[in-house]
JSON list of C-alpha atoms in Angstrom, two decimals:
[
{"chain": "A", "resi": 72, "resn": "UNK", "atom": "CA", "xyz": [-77.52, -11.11, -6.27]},
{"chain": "A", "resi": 73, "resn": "UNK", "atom": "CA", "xyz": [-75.53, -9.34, -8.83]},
{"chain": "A", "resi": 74, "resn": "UNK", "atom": "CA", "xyz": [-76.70, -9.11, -12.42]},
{"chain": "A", "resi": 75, "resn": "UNK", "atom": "CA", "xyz": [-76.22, -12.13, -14.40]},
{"chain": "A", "resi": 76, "resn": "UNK", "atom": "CA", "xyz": [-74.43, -12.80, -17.81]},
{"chain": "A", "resi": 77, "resn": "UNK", "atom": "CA", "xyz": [-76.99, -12.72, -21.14]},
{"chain": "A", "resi": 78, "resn": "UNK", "atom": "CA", "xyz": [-75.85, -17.03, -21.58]},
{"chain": "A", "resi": 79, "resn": "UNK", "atom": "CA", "xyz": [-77.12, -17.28, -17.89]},
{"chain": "A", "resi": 80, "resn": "UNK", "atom": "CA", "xyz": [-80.41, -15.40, -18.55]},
{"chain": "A", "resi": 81, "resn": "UNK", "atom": "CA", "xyz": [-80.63, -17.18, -21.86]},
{"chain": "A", "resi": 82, "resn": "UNK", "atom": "CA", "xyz": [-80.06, -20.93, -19.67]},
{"chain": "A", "resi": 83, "resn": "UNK", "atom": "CA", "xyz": [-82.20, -19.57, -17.06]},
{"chain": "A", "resi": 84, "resn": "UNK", "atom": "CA", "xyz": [-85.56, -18.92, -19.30]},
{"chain": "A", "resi": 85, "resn": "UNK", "atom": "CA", "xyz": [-84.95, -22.02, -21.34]},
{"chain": "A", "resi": 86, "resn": "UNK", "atom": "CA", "xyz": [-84.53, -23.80, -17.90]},
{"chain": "A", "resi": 87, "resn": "UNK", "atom": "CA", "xyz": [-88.38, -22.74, -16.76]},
{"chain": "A", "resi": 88, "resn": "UNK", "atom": "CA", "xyz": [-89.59, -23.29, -19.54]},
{"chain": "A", "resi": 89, "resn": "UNK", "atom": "CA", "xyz": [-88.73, -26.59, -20.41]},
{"chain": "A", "resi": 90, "resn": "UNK", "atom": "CA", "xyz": [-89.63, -27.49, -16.64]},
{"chain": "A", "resi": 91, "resn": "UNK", "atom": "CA", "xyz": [-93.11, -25.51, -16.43]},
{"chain": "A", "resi": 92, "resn": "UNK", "atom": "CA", "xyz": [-94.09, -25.60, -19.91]},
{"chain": "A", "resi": 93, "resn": "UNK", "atom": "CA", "xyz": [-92.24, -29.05, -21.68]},
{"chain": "A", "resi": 94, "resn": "UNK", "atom": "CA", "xyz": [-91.37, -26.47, -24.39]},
{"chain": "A", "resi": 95, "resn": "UNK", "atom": "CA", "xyz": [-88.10, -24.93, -25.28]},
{"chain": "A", "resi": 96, "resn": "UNK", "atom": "CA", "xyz": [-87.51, -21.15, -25.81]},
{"chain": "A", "resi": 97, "resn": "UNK", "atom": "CA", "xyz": [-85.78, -20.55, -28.72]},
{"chain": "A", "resi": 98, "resn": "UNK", "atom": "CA", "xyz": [-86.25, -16.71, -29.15]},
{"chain": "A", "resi": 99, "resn": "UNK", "atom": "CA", "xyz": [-84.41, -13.50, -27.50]},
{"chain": "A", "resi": 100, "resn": "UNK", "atom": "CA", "xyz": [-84.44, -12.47, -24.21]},
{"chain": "A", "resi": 101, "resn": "UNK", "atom": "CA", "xyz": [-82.81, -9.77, -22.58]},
{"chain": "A", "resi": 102, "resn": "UNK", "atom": "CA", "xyz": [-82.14, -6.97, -19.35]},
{"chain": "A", "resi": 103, "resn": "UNK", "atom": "CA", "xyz": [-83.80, -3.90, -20.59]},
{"chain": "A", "resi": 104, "resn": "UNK", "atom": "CA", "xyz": [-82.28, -1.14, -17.97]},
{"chain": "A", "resi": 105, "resn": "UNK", "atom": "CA", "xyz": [-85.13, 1.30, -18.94]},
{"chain": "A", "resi": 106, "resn": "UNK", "atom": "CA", "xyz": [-88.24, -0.39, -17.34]},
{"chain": "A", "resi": 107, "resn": "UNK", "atom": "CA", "xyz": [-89.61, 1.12, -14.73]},
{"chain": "A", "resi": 108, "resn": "UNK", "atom": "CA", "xyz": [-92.71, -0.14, -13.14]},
{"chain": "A", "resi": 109, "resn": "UNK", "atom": "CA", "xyz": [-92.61, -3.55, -14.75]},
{"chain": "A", "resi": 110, "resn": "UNK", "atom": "CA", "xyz": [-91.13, -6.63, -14.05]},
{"chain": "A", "resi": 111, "resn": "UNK", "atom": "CA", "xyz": [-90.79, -7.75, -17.27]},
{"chain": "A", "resi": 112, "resn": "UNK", "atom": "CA", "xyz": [-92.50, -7.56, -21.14]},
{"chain": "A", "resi": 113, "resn": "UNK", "atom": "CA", "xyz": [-93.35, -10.06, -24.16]},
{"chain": "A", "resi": 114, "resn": "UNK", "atom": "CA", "xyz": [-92.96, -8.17, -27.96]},
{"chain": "A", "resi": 115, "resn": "UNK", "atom": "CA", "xyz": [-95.14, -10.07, -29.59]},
{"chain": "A", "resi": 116, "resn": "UNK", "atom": "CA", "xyz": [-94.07, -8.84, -33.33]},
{"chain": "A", "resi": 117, "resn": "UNK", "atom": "CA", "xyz": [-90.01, -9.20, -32.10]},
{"chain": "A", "resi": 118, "resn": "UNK", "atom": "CA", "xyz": [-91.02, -12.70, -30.09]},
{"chain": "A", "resi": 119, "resn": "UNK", "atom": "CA", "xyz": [-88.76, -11.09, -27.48]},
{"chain": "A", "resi": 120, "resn": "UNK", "atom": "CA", "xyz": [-88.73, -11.22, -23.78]},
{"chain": "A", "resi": 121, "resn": "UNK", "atom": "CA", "xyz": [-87.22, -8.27, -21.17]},
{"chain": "A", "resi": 122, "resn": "UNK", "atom": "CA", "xyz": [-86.95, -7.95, -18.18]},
{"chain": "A", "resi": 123, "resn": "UNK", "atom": "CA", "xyz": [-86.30, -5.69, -15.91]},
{"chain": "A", "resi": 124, "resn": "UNK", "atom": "CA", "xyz": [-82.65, -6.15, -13.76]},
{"chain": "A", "resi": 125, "resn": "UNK", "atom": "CA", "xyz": [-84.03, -4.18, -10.36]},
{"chain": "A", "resi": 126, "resn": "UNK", "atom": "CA", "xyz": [-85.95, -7.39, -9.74]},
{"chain": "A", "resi": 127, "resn": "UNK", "atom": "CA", "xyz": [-83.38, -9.65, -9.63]},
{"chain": "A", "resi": 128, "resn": "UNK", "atom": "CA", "xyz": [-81.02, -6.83, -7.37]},
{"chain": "A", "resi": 129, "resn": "UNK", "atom": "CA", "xyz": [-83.76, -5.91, -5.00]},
{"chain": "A", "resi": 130, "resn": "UNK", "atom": "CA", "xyz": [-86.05, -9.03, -4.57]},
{"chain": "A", "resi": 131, "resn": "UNK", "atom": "CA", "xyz": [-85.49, -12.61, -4.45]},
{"chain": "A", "resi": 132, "resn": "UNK", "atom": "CA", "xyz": [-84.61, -14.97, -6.94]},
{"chain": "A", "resi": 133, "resn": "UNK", "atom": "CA", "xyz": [-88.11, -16.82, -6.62]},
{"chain": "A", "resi": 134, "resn": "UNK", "atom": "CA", "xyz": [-89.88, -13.32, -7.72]},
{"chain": "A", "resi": 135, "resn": "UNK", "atom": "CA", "xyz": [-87.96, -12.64, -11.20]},
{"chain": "A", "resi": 136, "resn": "UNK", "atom": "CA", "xyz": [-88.15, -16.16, -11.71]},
{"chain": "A", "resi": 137, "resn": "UNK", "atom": "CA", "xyz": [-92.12, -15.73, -11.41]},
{"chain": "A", "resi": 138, "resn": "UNK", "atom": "CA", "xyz": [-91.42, -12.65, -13.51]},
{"chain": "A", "resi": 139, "resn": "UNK", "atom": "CA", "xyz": [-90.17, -15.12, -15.93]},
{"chain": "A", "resi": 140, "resn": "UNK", "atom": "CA", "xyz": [-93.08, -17.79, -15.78]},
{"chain": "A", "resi": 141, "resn": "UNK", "atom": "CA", "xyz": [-95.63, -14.56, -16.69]},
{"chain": "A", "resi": 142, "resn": "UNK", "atom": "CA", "xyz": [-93.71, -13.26, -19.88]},
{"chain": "A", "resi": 143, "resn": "UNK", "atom": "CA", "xyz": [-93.24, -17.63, -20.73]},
{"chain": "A", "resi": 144, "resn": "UNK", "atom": "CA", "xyz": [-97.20, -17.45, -20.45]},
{"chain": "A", "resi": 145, "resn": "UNK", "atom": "CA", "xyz": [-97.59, -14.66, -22.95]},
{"chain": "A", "resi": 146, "resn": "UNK", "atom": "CA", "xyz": [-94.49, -16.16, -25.27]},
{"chain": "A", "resi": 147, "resn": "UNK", "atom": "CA", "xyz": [-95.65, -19.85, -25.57]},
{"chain": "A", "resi": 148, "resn": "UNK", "atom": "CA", "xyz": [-99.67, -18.78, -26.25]},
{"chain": "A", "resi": 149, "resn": "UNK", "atom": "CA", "xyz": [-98.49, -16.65, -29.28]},
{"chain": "A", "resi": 150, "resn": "UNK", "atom": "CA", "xyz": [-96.66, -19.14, -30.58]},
{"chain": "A", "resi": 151, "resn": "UNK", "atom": "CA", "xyz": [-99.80, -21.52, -30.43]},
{"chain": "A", "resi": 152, "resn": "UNK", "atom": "CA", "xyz": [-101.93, -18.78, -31.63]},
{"chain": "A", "resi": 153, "resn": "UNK", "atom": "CA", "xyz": [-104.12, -18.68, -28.28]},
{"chain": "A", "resi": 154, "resn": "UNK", "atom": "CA", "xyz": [-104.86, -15.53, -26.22]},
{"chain": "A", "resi": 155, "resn": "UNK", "atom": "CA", "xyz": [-101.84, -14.05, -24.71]},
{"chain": "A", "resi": 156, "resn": "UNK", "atom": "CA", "xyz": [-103.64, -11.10, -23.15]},
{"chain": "A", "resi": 157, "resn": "UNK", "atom": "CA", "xyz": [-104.07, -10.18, -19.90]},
{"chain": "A", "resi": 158, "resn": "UNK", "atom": "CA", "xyz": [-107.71, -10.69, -20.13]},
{"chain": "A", "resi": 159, "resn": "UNK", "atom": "CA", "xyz": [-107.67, -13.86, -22.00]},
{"chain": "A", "resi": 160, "resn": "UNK", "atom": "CA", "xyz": [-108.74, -16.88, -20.29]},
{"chain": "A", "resi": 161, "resn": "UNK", "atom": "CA", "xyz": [-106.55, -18.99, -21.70]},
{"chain": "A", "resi": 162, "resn": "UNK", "atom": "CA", "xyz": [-103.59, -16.81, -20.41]},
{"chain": "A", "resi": 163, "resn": "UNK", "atom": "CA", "xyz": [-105.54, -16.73, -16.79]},
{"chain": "A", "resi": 164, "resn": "UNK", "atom": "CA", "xyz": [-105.79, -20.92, -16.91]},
{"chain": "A", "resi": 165, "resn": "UNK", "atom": "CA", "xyz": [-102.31, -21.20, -18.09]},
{"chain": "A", "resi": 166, "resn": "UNK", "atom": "CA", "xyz": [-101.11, -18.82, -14.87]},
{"chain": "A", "resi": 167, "resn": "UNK", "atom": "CA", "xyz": [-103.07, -20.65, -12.68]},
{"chain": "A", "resi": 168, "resn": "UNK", "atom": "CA", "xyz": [-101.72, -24.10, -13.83]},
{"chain": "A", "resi": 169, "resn": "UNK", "atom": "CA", "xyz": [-97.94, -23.15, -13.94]},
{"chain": "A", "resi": 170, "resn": "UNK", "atom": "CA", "xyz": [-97.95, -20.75, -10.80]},
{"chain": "A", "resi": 171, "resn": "UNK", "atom": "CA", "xyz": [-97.34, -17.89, -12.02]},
{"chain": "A", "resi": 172, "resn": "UNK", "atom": "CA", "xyz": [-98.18, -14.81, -10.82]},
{"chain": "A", "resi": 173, "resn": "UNK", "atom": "CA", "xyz": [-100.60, -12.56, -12.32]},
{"chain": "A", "resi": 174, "resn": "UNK", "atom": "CA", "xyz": [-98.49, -9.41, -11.15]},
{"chain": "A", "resi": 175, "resn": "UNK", "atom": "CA", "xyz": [-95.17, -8.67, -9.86]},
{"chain": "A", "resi": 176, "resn": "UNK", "atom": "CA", "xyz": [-94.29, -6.78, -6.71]},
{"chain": "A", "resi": 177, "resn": "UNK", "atom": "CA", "xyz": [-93.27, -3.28, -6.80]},
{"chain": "A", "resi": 178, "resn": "UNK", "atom": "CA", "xyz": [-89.84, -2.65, -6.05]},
{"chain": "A", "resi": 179, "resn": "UNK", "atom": "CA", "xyz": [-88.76, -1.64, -2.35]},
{"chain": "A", "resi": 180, "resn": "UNK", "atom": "CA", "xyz": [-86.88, 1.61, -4.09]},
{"chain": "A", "resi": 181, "resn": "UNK", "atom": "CA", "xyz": [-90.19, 2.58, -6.06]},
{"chain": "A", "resi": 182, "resn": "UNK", "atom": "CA", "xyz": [-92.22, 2.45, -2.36]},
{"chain": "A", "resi": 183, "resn": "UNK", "atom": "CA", "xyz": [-90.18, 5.13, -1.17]},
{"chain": "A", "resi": 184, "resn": "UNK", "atom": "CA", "xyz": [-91.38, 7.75, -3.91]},
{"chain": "A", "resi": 185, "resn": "UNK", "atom": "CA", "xyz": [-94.78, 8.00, -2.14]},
{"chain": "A", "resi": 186, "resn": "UNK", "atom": "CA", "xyz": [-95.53, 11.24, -1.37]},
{"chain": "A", "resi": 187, "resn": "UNK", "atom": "CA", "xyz": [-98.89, 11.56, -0.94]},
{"chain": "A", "resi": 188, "resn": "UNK", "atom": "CA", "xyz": [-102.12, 9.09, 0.45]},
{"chain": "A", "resi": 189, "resn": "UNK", "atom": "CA", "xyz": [-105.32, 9.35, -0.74]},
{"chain": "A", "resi": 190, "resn": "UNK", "atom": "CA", "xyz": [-108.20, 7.69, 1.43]},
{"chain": "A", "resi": 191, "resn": "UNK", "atom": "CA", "xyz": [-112.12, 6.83, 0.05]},
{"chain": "A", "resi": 192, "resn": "UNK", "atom": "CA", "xyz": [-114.31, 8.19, 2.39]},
{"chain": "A", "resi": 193, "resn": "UNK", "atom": "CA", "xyz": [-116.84, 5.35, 1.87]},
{"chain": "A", "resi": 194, "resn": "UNK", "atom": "CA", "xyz": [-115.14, 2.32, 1.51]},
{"chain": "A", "resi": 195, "resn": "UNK", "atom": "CA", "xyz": [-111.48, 3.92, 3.11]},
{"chain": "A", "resi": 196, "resn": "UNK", "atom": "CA", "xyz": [-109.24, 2.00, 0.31]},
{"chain": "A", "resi": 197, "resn": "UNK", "atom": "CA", "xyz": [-106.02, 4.01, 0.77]},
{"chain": "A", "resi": 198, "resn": "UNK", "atom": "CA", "xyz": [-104.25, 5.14, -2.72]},
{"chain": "A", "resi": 199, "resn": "UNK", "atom": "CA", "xyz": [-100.36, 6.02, -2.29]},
{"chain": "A", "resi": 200, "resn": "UNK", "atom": "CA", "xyz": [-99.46, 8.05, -5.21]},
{"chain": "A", "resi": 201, "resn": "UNK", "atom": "CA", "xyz": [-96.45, 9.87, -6.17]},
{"chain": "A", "resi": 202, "resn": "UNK", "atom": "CA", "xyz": [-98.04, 12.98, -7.78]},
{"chain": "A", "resi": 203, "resn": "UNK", "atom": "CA", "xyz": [-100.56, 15.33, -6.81]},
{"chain": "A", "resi": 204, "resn": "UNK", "atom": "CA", "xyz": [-104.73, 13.60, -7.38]},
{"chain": "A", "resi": 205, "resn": "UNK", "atom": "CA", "xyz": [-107.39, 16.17, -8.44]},
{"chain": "A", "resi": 206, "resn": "UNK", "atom": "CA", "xyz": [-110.08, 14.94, -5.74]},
{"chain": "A", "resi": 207, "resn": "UNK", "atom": "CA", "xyz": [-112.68, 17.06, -7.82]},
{"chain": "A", "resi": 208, "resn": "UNK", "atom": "CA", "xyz": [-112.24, 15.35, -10.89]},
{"chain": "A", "resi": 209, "resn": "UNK", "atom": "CA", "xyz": [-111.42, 12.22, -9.63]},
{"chain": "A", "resi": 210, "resn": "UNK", "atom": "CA", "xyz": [-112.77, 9.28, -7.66]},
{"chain": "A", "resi": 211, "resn": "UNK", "atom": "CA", "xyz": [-112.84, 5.95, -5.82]},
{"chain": "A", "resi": 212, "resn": "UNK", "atom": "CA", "xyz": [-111.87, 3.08, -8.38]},
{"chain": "A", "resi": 213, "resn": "UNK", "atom": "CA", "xyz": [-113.52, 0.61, -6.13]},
{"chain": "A", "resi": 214, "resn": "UNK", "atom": "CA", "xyz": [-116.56, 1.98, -5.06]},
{"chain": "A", "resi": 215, "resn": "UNK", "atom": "CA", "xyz": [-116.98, 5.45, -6.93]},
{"chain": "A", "resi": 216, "resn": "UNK", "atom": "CA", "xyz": [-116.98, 7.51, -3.43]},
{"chain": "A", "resi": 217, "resn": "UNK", "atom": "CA", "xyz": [-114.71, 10.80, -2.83]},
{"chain": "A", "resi": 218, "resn": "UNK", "atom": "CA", "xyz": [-111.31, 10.95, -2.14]},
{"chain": "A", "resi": 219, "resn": "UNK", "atom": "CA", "xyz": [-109.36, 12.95, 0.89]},
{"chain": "A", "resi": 220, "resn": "UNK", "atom": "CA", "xyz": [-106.18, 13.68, 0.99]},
{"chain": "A", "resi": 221, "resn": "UNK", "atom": "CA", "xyz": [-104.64, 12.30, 4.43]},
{"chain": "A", "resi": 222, "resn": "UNK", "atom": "CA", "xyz": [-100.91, 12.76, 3.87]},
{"chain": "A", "resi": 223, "resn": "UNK", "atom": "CA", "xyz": [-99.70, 16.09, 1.96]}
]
């Protein structure tokens, strides 16, 4: 799908939330070319939603509209003054009862930058990583154990 125009971005958010959350959104949203590893971000002090354009090129519309629901979370709790966090269970409820997901996918084009794979020798969680891991200063983030490198 090719990128679409700022009024249908603009229809599009006001569109989900008036269906998921009976609310309108009456603030900015916008592409922002420069994210990276996100899907999308709330500015809580600008009450601005963006969101990243590779989602909507490389995935399907059903995943940056999920991308959508998340930042809608964060939006309509600040406005109400509840938690808007990540950690806040009011955020975690309100994902849970609108369907939204609690993270995005990464990006088919962002897979391909693995270079090298890390593997836990006690619990063998495999960590794909695009720069080089110091596996003496390092460890596990599941289970504390050592790392090995298995792909250079």
């Amino acid at each position: 799908m090719s990128i679409m125009t700022q009024a249908e971005l603009e229809e599009l958010v006001n569109q989900l939330s008036l269906s998921f959350f009976n609310k309108p959104f009456v603030d900015d949203v916008a592409f922002n070319f420069r994210l990276r590893t996100t899907g999308g971000r709330y500015i809580p002090n600008q009450r601005k939603i963006e969101l990243n354009p590779k989602y909507l090129d490389e995935l399907d519309y059903d995943e940056f509209c999920g991308i959508i629901k998340h930042e809608l979370c964060h939006y309509h709790l600040h406005i109400e003054g509840k938690g808007y966090n990540h950690r806040d269970k009011d955020f975690r409820e309100l994902l849970r009862k609108t369907g939204s997901p609690r993270f995005c996918s990464p990006l088919p084009s962002m897979e391909k930058q693995v270079k090298y794979q890390y593997k836990c020798l006690d619990c063998g969680h495999v960590y794909h990583r695009v720069r080089i891991v110091n596996t003496q200063k390092y460890r596990c983030g599941k289970c504390r154990g050592k790392l090995k490198k298995i792909k250079p």
